[in-house]
Tab-separated table of C-alpha atoms and ligand atoms in Angstrom:
chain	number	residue	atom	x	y	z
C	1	UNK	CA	94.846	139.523	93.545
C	2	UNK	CA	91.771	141.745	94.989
C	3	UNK	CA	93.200	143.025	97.862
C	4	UNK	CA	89.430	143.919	98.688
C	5	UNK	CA	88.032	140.500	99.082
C	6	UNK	CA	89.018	138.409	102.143
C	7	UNK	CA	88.020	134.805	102.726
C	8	UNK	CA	87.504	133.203	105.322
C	9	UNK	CA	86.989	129.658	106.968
C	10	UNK	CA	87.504	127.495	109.535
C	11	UNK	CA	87.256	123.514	109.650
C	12	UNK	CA	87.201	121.684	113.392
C	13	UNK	CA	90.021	119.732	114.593
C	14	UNK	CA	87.775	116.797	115.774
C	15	UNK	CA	89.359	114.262	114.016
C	16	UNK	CA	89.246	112.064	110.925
C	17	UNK	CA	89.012	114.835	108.197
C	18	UNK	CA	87.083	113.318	104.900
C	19	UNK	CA	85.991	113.434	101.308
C	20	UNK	CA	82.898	115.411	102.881
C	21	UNK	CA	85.710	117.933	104.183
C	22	UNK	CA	87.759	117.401	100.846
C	23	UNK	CA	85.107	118.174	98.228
C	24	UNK	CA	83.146	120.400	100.088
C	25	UNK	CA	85.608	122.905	101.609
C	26	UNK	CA	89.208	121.923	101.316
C	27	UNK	CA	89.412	121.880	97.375
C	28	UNK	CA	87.801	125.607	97.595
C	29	UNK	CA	90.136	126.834	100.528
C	30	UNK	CA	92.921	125.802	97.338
C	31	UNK	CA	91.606	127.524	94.551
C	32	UNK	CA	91.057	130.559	96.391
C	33	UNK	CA	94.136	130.902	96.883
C	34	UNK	CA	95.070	132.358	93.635
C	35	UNK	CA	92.645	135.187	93.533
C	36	UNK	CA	91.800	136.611	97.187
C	37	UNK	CA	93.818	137.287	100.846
C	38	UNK	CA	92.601	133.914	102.392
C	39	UNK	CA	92.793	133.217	106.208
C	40	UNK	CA	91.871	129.435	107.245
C	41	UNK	CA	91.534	128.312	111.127
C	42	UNK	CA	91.502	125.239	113.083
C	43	UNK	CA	88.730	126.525	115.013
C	44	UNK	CA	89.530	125.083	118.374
C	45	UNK	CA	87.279	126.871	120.741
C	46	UNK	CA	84.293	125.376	117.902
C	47	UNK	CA	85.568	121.747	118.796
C	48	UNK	CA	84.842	122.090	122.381
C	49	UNK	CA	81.815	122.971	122.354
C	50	UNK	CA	81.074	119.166	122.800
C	51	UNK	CA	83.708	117.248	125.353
C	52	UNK	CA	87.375	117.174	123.538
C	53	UNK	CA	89.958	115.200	125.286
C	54	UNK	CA	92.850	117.625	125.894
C	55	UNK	CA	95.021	114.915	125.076
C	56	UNK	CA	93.466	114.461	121.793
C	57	UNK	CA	92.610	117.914	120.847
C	58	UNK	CA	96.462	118.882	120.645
C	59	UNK	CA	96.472	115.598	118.041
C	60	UNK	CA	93.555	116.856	115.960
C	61	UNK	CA	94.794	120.587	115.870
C	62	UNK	CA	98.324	119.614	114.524
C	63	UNK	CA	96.732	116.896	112.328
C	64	UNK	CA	94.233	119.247	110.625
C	65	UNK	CA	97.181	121.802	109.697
C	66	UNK	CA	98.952	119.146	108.402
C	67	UNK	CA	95.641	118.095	106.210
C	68	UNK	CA	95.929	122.043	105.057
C	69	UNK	CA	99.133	122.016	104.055
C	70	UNK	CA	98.829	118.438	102.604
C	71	UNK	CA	95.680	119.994	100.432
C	72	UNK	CA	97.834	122.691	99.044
C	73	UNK	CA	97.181	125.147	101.053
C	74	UNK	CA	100.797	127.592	101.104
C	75	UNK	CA	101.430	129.370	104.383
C	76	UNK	CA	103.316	131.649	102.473
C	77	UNK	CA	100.758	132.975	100.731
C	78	UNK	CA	97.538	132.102	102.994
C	79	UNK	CA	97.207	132.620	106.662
C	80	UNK	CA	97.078	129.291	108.627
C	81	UNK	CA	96.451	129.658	112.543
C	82	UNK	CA	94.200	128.083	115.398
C	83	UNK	CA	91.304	130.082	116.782
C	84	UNK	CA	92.391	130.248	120.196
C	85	UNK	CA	95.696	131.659	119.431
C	86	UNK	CA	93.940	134.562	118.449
C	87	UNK	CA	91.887	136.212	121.699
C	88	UNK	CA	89.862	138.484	119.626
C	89	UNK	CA	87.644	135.625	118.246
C	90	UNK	CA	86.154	135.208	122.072
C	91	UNK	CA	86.058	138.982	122.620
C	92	UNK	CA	83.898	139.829	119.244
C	93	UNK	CA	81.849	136.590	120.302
C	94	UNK	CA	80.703	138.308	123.299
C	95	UNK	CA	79.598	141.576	121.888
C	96	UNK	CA	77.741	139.684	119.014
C	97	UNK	CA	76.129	137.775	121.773
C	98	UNK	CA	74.838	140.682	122.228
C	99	UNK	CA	73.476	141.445	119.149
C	100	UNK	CA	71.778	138.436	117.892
C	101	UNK	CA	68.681	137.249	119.394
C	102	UNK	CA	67.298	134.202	121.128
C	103	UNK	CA	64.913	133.791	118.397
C	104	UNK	CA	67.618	133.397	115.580
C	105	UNK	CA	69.508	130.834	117.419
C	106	UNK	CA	66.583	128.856	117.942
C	107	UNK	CA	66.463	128.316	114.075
C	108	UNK	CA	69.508	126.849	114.142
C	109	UNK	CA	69.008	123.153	112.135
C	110	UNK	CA	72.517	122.435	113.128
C	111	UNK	CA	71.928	122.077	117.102
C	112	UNK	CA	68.893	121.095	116.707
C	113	UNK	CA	70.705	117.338	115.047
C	114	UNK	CA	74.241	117.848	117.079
C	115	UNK	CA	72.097	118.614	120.861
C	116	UNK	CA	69.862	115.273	120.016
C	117	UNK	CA	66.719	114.605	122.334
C	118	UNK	CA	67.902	116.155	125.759
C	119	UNK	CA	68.858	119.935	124.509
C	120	UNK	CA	69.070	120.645	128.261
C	121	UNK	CA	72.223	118.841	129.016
C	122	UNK	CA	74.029	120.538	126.036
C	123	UNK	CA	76.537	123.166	126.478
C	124	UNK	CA	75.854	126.706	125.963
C	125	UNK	CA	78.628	126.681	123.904
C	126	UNK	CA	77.336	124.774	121.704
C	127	UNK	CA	73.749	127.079	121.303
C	128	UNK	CA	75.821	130.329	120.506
C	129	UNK	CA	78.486	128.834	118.468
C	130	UNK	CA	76.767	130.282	115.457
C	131	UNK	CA	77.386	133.843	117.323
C	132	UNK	CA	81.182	133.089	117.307
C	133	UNK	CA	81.555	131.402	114.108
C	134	UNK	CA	80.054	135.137	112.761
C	135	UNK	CA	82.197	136.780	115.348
C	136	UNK	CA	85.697	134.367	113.170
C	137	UNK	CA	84.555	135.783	109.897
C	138	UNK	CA	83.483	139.370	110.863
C	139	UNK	CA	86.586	139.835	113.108
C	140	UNK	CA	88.850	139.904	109.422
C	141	UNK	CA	85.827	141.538	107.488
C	142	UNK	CA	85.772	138.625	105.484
C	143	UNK	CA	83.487	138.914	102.131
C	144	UNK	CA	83.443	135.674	101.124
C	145	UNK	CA	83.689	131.770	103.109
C	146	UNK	CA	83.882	128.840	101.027
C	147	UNK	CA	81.901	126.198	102.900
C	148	UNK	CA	79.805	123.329	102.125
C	149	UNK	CA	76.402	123.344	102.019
C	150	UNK	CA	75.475	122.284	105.695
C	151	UNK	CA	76.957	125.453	106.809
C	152	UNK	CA	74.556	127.605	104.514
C	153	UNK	CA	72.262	128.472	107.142
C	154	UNK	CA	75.156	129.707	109.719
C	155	UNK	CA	76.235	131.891	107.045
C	156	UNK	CA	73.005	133.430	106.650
C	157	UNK	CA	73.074	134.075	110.116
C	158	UNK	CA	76.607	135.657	110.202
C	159	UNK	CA	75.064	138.235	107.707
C	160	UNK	CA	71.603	138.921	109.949
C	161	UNK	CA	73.881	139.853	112.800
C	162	UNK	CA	76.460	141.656	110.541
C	163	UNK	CA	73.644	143.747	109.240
C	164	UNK	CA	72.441	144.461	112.674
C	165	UNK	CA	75.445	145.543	114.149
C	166	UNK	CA	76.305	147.927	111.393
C	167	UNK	CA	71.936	148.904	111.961
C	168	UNK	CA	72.760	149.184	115.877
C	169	UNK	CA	75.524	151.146	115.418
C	170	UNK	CA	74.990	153.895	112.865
C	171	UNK	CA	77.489	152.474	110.538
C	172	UNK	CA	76.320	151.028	107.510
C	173	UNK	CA	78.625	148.535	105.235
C	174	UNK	CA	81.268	148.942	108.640
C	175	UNK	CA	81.334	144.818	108.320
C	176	UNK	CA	80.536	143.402	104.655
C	177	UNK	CA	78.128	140.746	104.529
C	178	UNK	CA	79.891	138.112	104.070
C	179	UNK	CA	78.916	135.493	100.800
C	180	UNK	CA	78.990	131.914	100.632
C	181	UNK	CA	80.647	129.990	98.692
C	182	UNK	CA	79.315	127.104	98.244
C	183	UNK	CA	80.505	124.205	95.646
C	184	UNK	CA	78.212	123.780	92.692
C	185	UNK	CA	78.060	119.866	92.335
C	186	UNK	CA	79.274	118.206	95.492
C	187	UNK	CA	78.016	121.178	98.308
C	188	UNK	CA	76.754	118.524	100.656
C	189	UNK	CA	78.663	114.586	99.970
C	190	UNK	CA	76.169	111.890	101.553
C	191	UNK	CA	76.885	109.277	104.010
C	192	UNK	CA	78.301	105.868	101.568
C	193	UNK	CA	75.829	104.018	104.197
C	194	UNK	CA	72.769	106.067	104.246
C	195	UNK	CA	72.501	109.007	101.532
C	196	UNK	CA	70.144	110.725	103.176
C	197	UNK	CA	72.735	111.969	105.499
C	198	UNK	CA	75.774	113.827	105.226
C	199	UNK	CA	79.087	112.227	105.487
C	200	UNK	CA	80.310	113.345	108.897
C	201	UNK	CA	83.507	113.089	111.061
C	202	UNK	CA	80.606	111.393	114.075
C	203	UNK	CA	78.893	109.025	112.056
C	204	UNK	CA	79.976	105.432	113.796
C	205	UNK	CA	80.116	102.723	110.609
C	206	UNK	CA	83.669	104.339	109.425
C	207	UNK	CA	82.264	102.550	106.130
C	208	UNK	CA	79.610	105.525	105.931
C	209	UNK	CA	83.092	107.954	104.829
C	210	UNK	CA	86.075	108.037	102.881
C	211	UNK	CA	88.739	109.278	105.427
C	212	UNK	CA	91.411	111.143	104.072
C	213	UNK	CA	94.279	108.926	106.105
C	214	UNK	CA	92.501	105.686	104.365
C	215	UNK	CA	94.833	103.176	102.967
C	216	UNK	CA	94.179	102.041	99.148
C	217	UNK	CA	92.470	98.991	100.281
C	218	UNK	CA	90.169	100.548	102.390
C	219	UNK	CA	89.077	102.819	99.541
C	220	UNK	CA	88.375	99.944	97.327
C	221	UNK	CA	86.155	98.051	100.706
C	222	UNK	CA	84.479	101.622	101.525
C	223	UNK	CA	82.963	101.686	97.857
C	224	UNK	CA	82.506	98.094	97.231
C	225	UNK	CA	80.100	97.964	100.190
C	226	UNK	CA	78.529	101.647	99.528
C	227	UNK	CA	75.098	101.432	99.413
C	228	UNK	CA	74.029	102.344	95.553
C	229	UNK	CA	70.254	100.687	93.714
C	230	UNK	CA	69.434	97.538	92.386
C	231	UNK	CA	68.628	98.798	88.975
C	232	UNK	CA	71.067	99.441	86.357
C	233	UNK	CA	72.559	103.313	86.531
C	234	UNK	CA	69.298	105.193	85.208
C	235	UNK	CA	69.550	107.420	82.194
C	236	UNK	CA	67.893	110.736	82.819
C	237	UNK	CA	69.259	112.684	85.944
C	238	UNK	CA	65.566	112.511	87.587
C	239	UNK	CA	65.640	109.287	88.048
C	240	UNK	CA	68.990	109.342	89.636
C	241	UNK	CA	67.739	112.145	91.841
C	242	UNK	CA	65.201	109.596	93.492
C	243	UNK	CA	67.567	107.499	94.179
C	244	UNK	CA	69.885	108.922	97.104
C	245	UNK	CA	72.957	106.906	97.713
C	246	UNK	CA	73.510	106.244	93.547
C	247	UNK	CA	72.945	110.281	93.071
C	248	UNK	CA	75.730	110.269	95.830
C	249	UNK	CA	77.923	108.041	93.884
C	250	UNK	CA	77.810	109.810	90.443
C	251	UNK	CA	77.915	113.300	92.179
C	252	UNK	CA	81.429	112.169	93.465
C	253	UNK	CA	82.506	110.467	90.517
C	254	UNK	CA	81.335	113.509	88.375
C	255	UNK	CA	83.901	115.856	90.143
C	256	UNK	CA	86.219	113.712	90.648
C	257	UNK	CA	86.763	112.981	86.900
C	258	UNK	CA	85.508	116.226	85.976
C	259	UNK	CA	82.663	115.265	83.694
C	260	UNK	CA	78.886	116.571	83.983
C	261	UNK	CA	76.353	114.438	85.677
C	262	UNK	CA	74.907	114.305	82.199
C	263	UNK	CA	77.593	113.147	80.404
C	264	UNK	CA	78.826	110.883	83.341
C	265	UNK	CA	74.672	109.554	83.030
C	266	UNK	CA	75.426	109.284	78.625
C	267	UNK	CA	78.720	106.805	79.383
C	268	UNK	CA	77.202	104.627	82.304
C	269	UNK	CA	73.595	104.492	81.573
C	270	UNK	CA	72.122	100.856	81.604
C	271	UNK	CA	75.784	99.646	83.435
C	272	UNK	CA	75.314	97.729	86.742
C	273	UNK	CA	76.880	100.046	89.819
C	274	UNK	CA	79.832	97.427	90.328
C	275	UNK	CA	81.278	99.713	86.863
C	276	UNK	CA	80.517	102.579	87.992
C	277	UNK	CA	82.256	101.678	91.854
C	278	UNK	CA	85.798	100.458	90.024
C	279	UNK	CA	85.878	103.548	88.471
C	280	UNK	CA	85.449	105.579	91.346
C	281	UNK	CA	87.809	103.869	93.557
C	282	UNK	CA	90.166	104.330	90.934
C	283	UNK	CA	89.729	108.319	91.055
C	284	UNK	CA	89.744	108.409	94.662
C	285	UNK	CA	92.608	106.293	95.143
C	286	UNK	CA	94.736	108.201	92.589
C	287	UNK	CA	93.472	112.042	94.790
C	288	UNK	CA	93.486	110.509	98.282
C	289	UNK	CA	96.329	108.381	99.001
C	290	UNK	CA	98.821	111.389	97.795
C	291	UNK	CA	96.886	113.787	100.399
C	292	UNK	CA	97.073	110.708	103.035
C	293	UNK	CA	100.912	110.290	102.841
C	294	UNK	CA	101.801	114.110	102.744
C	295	UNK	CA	99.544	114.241	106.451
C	296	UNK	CA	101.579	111.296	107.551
C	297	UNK	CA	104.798	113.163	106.654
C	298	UNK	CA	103.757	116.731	108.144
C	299	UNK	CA	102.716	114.974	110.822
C	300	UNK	CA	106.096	113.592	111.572
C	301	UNK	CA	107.552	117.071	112.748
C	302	UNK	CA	105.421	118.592	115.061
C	303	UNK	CA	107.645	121.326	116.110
C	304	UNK	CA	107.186	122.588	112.223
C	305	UNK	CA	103.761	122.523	112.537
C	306	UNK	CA	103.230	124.740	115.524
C	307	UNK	CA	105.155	126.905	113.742
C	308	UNK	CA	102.873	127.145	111.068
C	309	UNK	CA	100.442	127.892	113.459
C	310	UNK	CA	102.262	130.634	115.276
C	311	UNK	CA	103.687	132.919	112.606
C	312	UNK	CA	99.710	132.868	111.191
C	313	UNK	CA	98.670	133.630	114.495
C	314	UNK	CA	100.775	136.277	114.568
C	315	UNK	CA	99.852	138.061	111.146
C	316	UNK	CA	95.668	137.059	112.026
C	317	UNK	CA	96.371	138.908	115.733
C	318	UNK	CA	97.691	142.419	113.980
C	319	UNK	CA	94.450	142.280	111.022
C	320	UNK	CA	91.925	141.260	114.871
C	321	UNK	CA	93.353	143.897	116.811
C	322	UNK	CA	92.871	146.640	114.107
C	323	UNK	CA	89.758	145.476	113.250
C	324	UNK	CA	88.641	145.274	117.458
C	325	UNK	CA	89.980	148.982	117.938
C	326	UNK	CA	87.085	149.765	115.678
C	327	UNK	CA	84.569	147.347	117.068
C	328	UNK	CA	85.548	148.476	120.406
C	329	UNK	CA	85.239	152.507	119.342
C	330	UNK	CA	81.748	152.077	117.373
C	331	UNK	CA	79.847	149.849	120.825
C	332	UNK	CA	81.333	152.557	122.792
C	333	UNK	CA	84.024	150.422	124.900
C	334	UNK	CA	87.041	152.083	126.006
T	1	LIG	P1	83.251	121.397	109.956
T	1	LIG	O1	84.520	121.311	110.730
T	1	LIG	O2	82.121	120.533	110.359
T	1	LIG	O3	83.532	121.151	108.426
T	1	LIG	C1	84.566	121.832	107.735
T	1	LIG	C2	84.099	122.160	106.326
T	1	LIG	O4	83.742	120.952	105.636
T	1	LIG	C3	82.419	121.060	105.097
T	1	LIG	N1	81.762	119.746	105.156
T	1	LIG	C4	81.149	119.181	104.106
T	1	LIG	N2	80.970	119.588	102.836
T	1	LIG	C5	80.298	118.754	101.996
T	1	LIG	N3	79.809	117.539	102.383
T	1	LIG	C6	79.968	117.092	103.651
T	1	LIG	N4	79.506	115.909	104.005
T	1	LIG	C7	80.659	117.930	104.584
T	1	LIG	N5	80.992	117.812	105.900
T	1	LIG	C8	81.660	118.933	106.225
T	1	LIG	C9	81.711	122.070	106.012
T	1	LIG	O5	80.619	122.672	105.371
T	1	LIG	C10	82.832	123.032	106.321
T	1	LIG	O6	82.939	123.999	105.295
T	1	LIG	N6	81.145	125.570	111.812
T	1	LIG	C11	82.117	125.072	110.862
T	1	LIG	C12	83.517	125.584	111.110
T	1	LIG	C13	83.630	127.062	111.225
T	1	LIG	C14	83.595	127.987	110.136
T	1	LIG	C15	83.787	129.256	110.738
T	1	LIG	C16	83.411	127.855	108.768
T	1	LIG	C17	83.828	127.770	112.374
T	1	LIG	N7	83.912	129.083	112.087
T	1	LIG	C18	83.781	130.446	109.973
T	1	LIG	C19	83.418	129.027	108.003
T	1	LIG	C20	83.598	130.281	108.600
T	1	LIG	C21	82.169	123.551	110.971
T	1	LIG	O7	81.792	122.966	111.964
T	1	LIG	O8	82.761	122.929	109.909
């Protein structure tokens, strides 16, 4: 274990966690587990940035520890807590508010899509939650974040306005810039519907993702009616490139069974896509439905949930509050 490298990342408890979620960050957050200190947050105070329910955001917080621990990840060895359990995520928001600029923030892709046509009428929340999702990783000195690919450009940020701060402050390498990491053959999973865009938690047609709650059957529906080409599977990975939803398809089938796109392209080449689909359902059926049941279970004793959530909240609160004596000392607070 390097006791030097800390990861960190956060997922939102909106709701309906997916394969998007699974391949892209969850399957990381695992693996990491063996070689670095990892802390992972339901990052609360991200998920209402857009109108949350109260109601329902309880729900979604307990369900998406439960979707943690159902992944594998150990509380025993990782820390597992909820972002506003920990007041030193809101506190380090506001002084990097301070240090990252308008201009930055106005390169953000990511509102840009979630704020739609009328930007006016969106929260300021949601505009500076790039500043607080640096503040989550730069509050534990994190030096690396597993995240999938949509989230590359927030990173990049995190590290502008870690560099800044230790710039503004006389006090070079005081926060590490933290590095990506981002999965090598699934970083962004596509839409089933559309594969030009990414599966998401807000898409409408619930046949655009593969839920991790899904029941066998609706596995098998989901990637019957996915969206794939009329042509037999292609030989040569640049033709599957032009071809968006069937790239989709093998890139998922590829990890899943963990064979290269090449050789996955040297077994199925000339097949019609119905192959291809029975053999994917197969894989996902056989790595969902466990993960599905085990949420269902956690999710039966909520009072051993919260629990989870407290003792991490605890052990994040003592690394926040030695880390924000420091923050506080090198802006000058007192
Ligand atoms: P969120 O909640 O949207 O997604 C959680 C994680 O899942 C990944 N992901 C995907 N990966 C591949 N393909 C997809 N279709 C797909 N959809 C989602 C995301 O990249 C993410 O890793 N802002 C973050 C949460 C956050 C955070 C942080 C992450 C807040 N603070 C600090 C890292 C570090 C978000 O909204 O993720």
């Amino acid at each position: 274990m390097n006791e030097k490298k800390i990861v960190f990342s956060g997922v939102q408890p909106t709701g309906n966690l997916h394969l998007g979620n699974y391949l892209g960050a969850l399957k990381n957050f695992v693996s990491l587990q063996k070689e670095m200190k990892c802390i992972y947050c339901v990052v609360d105070l991200h998920a209402i940035t857009t109108f949350q329910k109260p109601s329902e955001l309880e729900n979604n917080v307990l369900e998406t520890v439960a979707t943690f621990l159902a992944t594998g990840i150990n509380p025993s060895k990782s820390i597992i807590f909820n972002q506003s359990a920990v007041s030193g995520h809101a506190e380090l928001a506001w002084i990097l508010n301070c240090v990252s600029r308008i201009g930055w923030l106005n390169r953000m892709t990511q509102f840009k899509d979630k704020a739609g046509s009328d930007k006016e009428k969106a929260s300021v929340g949601l505009y500076i939650y790039p500043n607080l999702m640096a503040a989550d990783i730069l509050l534990y000195k994190a030096s690396h974040v597993p995240v999938g690919a949509d989230q590359k450009q927030h990173l990049e940020l995190s590290r502008d306005i870690a560099q800044k701060f230790n710039n503004d402050f006389n006090c070079k390498d005081f926060f590490p810039l933290p590095e990506p990491l981002i999965p090598k053959n699934v970083s962004r999973v596509m839409s089933l519907r559309d594969g030009t865009k990414k599966m998401s938690k807000s898409e409408e047609s619930d046949y655009s993702r593969i839920n991790l709650k899904d029941s066998a059957e609706e596995i098998d529906k989901k990637i019957k009616k996915a969206k794939s080409d009329s042509e037999p599977i292609p030989e040569s990975l640049k033709s599957l490139e032009k071809k968006h939803e069937a790239f989709n398809l093998i890139s998922i089938y590829s990890e899943l069974s963990k064979k290269s796109i090449s050789k996955v392209l040297n077994e199925m080449s000339g097949k019609e896509y119905s192959f291809l689909k029975s053999k994917l359902s197969e894989l996902l059926i056989s790595e969902i439905i466990p993960v599905g049941k085990e949420i269902k279970r956690l999710l039966a004793d909520r009072s051993h949930l919260k629990q989870v959530l407290q003792k991490g909240a605890q052990k994040a609160n003592i690394i926040a509050e030695e880390n924000l004596k420091n923050i506080r000392e090198k802006v000058g607070l007192i």
